[in-house]
XYZ file of C-alpha atoms in Angstrom:
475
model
C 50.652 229.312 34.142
C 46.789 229.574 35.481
C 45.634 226.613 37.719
C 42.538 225.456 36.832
C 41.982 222.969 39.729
C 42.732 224.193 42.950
C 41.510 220.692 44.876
C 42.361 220.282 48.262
C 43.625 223.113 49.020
C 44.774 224.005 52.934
C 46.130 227.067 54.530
C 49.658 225.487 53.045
C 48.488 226.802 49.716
C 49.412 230.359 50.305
C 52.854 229.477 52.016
C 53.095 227.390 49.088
C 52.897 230.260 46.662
C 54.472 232.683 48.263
C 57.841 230.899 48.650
C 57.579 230.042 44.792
C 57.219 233.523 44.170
C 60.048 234.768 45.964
C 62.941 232.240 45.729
C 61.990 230.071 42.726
C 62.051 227.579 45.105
C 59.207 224.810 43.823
C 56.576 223.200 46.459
C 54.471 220.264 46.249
C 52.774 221.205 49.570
C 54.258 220.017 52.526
C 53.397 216.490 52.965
C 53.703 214.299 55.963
C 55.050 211.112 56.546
C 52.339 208.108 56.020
C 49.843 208.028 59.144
C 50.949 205.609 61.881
C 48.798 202.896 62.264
C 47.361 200.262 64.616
C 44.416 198.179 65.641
C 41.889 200.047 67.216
C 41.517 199.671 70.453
C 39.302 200.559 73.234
C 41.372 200.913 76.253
C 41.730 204.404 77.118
C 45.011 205.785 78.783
C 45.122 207.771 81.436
C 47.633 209.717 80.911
C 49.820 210.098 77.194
C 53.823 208.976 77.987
C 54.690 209.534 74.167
C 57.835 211.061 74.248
C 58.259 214.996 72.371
C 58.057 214.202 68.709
C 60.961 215.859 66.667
C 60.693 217.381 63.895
C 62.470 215.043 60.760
C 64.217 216.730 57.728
C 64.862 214.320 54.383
C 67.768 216.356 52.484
C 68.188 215.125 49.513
C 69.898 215.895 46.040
C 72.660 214.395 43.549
C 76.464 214.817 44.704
C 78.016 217.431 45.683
C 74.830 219.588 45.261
C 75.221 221.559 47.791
C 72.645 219.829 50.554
C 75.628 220.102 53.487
C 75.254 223.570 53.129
C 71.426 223.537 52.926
C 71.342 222.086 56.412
C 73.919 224.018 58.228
C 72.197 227.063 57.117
C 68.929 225.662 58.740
C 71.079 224.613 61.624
C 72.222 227.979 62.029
C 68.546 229.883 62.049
C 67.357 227.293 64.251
C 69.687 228.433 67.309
C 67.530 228.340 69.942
C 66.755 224.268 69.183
C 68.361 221.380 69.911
C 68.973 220.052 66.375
C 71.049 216.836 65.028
C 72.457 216.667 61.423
C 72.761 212.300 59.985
C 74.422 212.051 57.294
C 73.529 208.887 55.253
C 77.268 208.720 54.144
C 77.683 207.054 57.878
C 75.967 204.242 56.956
C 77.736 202.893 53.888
C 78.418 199.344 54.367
C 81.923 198.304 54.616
C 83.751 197.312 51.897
C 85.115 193.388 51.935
C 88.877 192.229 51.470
C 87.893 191.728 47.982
C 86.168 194.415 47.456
C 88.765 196.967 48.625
C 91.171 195.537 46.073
C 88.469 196.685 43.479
C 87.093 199.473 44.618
C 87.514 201.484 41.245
C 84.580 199.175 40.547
C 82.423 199.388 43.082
C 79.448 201.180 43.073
C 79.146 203.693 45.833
C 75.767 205.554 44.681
C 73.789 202.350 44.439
C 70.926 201.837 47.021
C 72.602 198.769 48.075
C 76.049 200.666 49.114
C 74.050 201.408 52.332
C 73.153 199.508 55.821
C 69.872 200.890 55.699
C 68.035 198.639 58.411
C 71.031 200.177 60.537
C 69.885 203.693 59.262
C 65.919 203.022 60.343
C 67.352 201.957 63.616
C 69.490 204.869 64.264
C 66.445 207.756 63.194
C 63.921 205.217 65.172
C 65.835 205.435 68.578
C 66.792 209.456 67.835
C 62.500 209.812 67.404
C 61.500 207.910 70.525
C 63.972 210.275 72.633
C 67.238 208.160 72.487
C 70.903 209.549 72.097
C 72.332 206.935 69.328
C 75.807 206.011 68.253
C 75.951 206.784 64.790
C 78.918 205.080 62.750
C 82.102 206.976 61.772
C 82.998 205.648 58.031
C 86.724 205.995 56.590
C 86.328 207.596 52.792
C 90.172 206.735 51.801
C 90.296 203.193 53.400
C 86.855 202.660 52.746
C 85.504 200.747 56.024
C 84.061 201.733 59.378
C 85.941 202.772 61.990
C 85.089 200.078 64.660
C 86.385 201.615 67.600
C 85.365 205.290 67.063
C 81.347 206.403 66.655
C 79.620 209.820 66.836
C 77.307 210.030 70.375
C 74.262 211.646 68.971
C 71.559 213.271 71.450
C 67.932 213.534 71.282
C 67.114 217.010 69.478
C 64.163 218.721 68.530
C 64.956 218.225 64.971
C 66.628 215.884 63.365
C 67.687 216.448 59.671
C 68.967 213.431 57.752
C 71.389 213.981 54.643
C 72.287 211.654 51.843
C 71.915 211.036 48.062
C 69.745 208.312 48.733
C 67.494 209.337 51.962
C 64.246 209.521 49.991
C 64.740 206.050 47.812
C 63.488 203.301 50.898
C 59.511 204.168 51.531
C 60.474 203.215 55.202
C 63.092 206.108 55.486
C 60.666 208.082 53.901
C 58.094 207.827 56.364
C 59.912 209.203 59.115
C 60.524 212.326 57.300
C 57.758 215.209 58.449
C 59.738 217.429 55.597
C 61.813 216.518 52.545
C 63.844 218.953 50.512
C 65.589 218.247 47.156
C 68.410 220.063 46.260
C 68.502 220.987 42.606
C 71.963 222.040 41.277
C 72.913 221.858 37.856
C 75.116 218.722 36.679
C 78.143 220.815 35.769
C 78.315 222.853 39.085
C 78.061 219.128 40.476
C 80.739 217.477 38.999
C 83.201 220.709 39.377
C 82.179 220.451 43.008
C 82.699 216.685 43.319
C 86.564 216.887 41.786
C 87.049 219.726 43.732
C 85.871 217.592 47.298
C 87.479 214.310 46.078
C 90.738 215.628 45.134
C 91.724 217.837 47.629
C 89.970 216.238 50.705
C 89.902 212.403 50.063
C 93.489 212.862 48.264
C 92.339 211.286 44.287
C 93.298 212.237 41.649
C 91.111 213.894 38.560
C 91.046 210.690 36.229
C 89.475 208.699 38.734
C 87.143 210.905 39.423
C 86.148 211.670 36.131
C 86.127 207.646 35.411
C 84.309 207.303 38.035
C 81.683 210.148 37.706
C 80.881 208.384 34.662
C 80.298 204.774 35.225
C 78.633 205.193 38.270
C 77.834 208.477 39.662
C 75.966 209.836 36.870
C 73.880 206.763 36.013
C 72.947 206.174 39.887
C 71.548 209.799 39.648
C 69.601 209.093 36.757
C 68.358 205.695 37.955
C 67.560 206.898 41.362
C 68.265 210.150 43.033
C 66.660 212.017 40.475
C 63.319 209.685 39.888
C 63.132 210.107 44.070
C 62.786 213.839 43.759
C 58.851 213.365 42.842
C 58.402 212.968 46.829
C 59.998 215.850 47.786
C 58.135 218.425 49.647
C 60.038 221.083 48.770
C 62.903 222.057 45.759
C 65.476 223.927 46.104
C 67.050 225.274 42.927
C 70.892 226.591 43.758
C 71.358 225.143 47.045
C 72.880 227.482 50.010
C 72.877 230.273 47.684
C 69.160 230.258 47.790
C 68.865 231.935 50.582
C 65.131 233.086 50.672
C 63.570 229.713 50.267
C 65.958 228.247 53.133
C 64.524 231.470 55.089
C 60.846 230.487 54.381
C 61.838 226.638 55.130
C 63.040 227.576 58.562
C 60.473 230.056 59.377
C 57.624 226.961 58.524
C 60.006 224.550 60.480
C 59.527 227.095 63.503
C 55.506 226.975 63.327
C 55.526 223.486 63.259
C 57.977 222.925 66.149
C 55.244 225.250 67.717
C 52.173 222.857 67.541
C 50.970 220.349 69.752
C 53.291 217.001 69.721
C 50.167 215.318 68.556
C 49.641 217.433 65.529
C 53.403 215.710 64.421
C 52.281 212.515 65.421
C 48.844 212.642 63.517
C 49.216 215.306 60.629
C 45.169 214.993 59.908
C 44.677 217.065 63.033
C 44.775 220.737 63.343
C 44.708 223.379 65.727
C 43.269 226.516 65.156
C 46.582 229.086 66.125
C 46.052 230.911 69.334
C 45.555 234.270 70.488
C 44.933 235.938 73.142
C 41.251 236.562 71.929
C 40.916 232.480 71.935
C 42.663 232.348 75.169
C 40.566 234.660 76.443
C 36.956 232.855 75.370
C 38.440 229.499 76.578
C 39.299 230.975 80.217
C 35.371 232.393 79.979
C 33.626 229.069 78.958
C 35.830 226.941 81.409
C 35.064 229.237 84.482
C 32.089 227.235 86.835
C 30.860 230.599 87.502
C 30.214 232.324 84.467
C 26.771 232.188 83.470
C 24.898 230.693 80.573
C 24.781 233.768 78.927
C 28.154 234.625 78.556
C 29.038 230.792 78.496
C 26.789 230.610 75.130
C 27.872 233.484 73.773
C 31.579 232.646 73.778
C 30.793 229.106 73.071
C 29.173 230.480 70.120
C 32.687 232.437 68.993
C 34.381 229.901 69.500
C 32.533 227.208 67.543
C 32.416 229.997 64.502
C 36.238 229.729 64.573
C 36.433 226.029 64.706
C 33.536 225.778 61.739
C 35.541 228.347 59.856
C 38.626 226.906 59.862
C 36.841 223.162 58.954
C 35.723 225.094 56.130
C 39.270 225.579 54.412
C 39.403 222.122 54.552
C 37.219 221.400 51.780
C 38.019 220.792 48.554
C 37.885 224.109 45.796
C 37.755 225.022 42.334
C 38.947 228.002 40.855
C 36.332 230.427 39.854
C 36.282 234.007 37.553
C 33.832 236.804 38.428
C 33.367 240.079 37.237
C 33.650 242.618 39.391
C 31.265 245.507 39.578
C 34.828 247.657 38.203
C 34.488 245.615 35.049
C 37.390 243.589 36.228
C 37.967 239.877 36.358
C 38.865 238.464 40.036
C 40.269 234.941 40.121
C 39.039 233.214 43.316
C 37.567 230.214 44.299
C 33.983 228.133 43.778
C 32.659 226.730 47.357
C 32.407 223.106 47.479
C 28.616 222.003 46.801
C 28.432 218.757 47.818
C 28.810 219.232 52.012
C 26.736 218.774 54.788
C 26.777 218.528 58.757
C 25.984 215.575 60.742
C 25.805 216.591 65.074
C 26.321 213.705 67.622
C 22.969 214.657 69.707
C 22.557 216.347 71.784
C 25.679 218.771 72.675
C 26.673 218.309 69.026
C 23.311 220.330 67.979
C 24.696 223.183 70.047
C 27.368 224.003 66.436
C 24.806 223.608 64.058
C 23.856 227.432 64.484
C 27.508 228.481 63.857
C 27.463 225.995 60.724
C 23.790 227.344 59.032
C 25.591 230.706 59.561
C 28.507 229.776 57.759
C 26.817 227.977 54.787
C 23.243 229.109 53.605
C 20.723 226.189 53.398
C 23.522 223.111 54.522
C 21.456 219.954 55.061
C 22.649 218.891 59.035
C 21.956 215.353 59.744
C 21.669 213.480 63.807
C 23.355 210.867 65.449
C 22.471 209.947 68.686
C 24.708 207.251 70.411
C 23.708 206.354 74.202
C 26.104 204.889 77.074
C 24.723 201.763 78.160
C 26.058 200.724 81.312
C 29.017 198.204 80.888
C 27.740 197.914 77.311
C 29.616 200.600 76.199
C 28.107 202.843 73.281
C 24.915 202.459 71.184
C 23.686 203.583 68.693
C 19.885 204.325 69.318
C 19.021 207.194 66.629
C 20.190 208.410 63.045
C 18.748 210.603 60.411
C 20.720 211.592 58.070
C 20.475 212.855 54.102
C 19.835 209.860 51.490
C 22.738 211.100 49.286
C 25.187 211.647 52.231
C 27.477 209.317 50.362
C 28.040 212.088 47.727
C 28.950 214.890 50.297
C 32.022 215.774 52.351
C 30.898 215.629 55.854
C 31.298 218.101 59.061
C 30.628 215.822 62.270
C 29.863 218.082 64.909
C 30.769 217.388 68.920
C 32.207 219.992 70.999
C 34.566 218.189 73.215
C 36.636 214.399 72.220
C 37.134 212.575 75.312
C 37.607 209.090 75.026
C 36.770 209.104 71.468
C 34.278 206.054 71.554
C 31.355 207.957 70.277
C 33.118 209.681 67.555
C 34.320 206.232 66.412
C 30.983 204.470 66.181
C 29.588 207.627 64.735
C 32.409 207.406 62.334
C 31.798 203.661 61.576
C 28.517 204.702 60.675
C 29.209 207.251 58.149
C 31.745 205.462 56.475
C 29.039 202.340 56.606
C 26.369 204.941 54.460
C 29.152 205.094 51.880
C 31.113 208.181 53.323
C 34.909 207.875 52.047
C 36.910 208.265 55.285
C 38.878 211.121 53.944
C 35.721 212.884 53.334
C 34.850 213.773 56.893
C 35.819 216.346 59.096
C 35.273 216.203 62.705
C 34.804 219.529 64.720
C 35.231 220.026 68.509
C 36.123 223.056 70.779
C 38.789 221.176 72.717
C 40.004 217.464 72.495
C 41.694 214.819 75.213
C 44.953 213.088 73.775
C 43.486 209.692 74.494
C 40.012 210.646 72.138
C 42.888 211.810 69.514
C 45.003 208.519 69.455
C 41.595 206.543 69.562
C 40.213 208.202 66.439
C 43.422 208.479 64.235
C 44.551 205.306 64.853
C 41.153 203.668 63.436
C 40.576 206.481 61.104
C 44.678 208.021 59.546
C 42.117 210.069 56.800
C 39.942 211.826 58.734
C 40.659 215.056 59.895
C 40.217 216.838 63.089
C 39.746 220.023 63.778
C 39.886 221.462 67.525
C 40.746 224.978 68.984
C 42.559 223.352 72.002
C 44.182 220.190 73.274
C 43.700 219.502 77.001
C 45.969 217.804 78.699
C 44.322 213.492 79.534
C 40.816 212.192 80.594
C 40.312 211.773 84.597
C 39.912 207.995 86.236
C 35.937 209.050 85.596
C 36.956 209.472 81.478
C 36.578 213.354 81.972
C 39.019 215.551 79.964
C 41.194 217.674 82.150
C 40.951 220.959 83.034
C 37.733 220.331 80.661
C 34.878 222.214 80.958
C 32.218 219.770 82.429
C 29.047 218.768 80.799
C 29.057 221.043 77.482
C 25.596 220.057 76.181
C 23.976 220.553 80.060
C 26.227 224.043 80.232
C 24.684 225.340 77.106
C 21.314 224.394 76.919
C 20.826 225.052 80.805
C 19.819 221.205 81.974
C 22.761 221.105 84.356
C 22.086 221.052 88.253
């Protein structure tokens, strides 16, 4: 079927289609877990302790699905990780005196079968870097085993399992990936009285009787309404082997990125190569000289502008091609413009003009004053600017102060937040958390993260004074 809106589409789209296309597998773009949150604050750290983020994997899917097998086959590919498999099925809640005498009646796929404020605790502690003791549960006696747990470690990715793992928003949320695992009913229930007979020793009547009352109505109640947040769908489980190939090779890119990037998934990095390497080791050298430095600043902020570019919003569009033929492609988005934070801000407008004939660029000049901190002493930008997606323009984030109150500004001329896309050659950590924090829908777009600011707010290595390097005022 044709799409006729292509909105908001990212460099996922392609991955997107191209695993459709070969596995049947179906993606609704790989979305992230909601943007953490706090007051904004203007205390600068000098240096980032956040422990490595790992990457989390929601499994999900009815019983007996086949979602064990899912994740031992990305287990498997992922070798050279550290990776940690939960299963939700640890954290059932035990079953009472009472209960246990009825336990043909209890419900076992309800939401409320689960210590879930035990199961936020356990991921929470496995995400800040903290080996956990996850709870070993007894399927024939139904209870916990008190004495006996299962040590966890801290892992690059952690992939939690269960029926129910993408029902609780909060669970959700700590997910960077969640896969449903789509396997038709009767495959499920021949699998379930298969597993419960022979391994948990019942026998087919009370399975059946069971499957009934409460399995199948749980699925339809919950596990199935919770596939809408799934990132990605799985039709046929493990034997799907081409979209599990595809899930592990994305996994691998983002285990790649900067931690930040999985802390904050509104910022991107441009990938590197040894061509961006290469400019970045130019433009940071004292010595080069302002020829060179401008002319591989110049590359560089092309790249950057580019890749803010894919950002935007598109429509699908038909042409004709001079063959007669019709090519299917994309309409530009109209409404866009560029605002620079004066002056070394005005040094990407050229790149921008290049990039999109006629683009209004409107000015924002924000002064340090003393122990007053920032202010705002000039702006000119268009009348409509409220209508337009924005590109704010600064070549390097430091402390992230001026980006903020040129930010606050934007949003205060009736710029939605999620309409404005910062672009800078390279960005501090402490600028990153200072930005995303107070703005979660903006995105940023950098070609390199540097490693903290100095005690003098400088970003390390850096590349001093940008706007005095390329224009030629420095001393």
């Amino acid at each position: 079927m044709k799409k006729k809106n292509m909105s908001n589409v990212s460099s996922n789209g392609a991955a997107v289609d191209l695993i459709e296309a070969a596995s049947g597998a179906h993606f609704s773009g790989f979305l992230s877990p909601t943007s953490l949150s706090a007051p904004p604050s203007n205390s600068i750290p000098i240096e980032d302790d956040s422990p490595k983020q790992p990457f989390v994997i929601g499994v999900s899917g009815g019983t007996a699905s086949g979602k064990t097998t899912v994740c031992d086959m990305i287990i498997q590919q992922l070798h050279d990780h550290r990776v940690c498999l939960v299963n939700q099925d640890s954290f059932y809640r035990g079953l009472t005196a009472e209960e246990s005498e009825r336990v043909h009646e209890y419900n076992f796929d309800h939401p409320d079968a689960f210590d879930t404020e035990q199961l936020l605790e356990c991921i929470g502690k496995l995400k800040c870097g903290h080996s956990v003791n996850v709870p070993i549960y007894d399927f024939k006696n139904h209870r916990r085993c008190s004495e006996s747990f299962r040590k966890v470690n801290a892992s690059d990715v952690i992939i939690l399992e269960g029926i129910l793992v993408f029902h609780d928003q909060r669970v959700r949320n700590l997910m960077n990936m969640k896969i449903f695992v789509d396997t038709d009913a009767d495959v499920r229930l021949a699998r379930r009285i298969r597993r419960d007979t022979v391994e948990r020793g019942r026998d087919v009547n009370s399975v059946l009787e069971q499957y009934a009352k409460f399995v199948k109505p749980a699925f339809d109640d919950f596990v199935l309404p919770s596939k809408k947040y799934a990132d990605v769908i799985i039709p046929r489980g493990g034997d799907n082997h081409v979209a599990i190939d595809l899930i592990v090779q994305h996994i691998r890119t983002k285990l790649g990125q900067h931690d930040l990037c999985k802390i904050y998934p509104n910022v991107y990095v441009i990938q590197s190569t040894f061509q961006i390497r290469g400019m970045h080791t130019l433009i940071r050298d004292k010595e080069i000289t302002k020829h060179d430095f401008v002319f591989y600043s110049d590359r560089l902020i092309r790249l950057v502008v580019e890749h803010g570019l894919g950002h935007l919003p598109f429509t699908e569009k038909q042409v004709v091609t001079p063959t007669g033929s019709v090519y299917t492609g994309v309409d530009f988005c109209k409404k866009l413009c560029g605002v620079s934070i004066i002056r070394s801000g005005e040094s990407m407008e050229n790149a921008l003009r290049a990039c999109c004939k006629g683009i209004k660029i409107g000015k924002i000049l924000i002064h340090r004053d003393g122990d007053n901190g920032k202010q705002l002493i000039y702006e000119k930008l268009p009348k409509d600017i409220s209508e337009r997606h924005v590109l704010l323009l600064d070549p390097v984030l430091a402390t992230g102060n001026s980006a903020g109150q040129a930010i606050e500004l934007l949003i205060q001329k009736g710029v939605p937040e999620s309409h404005i896309i910062f672009l800078n050659l390279i960005s501090a950590p402490e600028g990153i958390h200072c930005v995303c924090k107070r703005f979660p829908s903006l995105k940023i777009v950098t070609s390199e993260i540097d490693v903290a600011l100095n005690e003098e707010y400088r970003v390390i290595p850096g590349m001093g004074e940008f706007g005095d390097r390329y224009f030629g005022t420095d001393d």
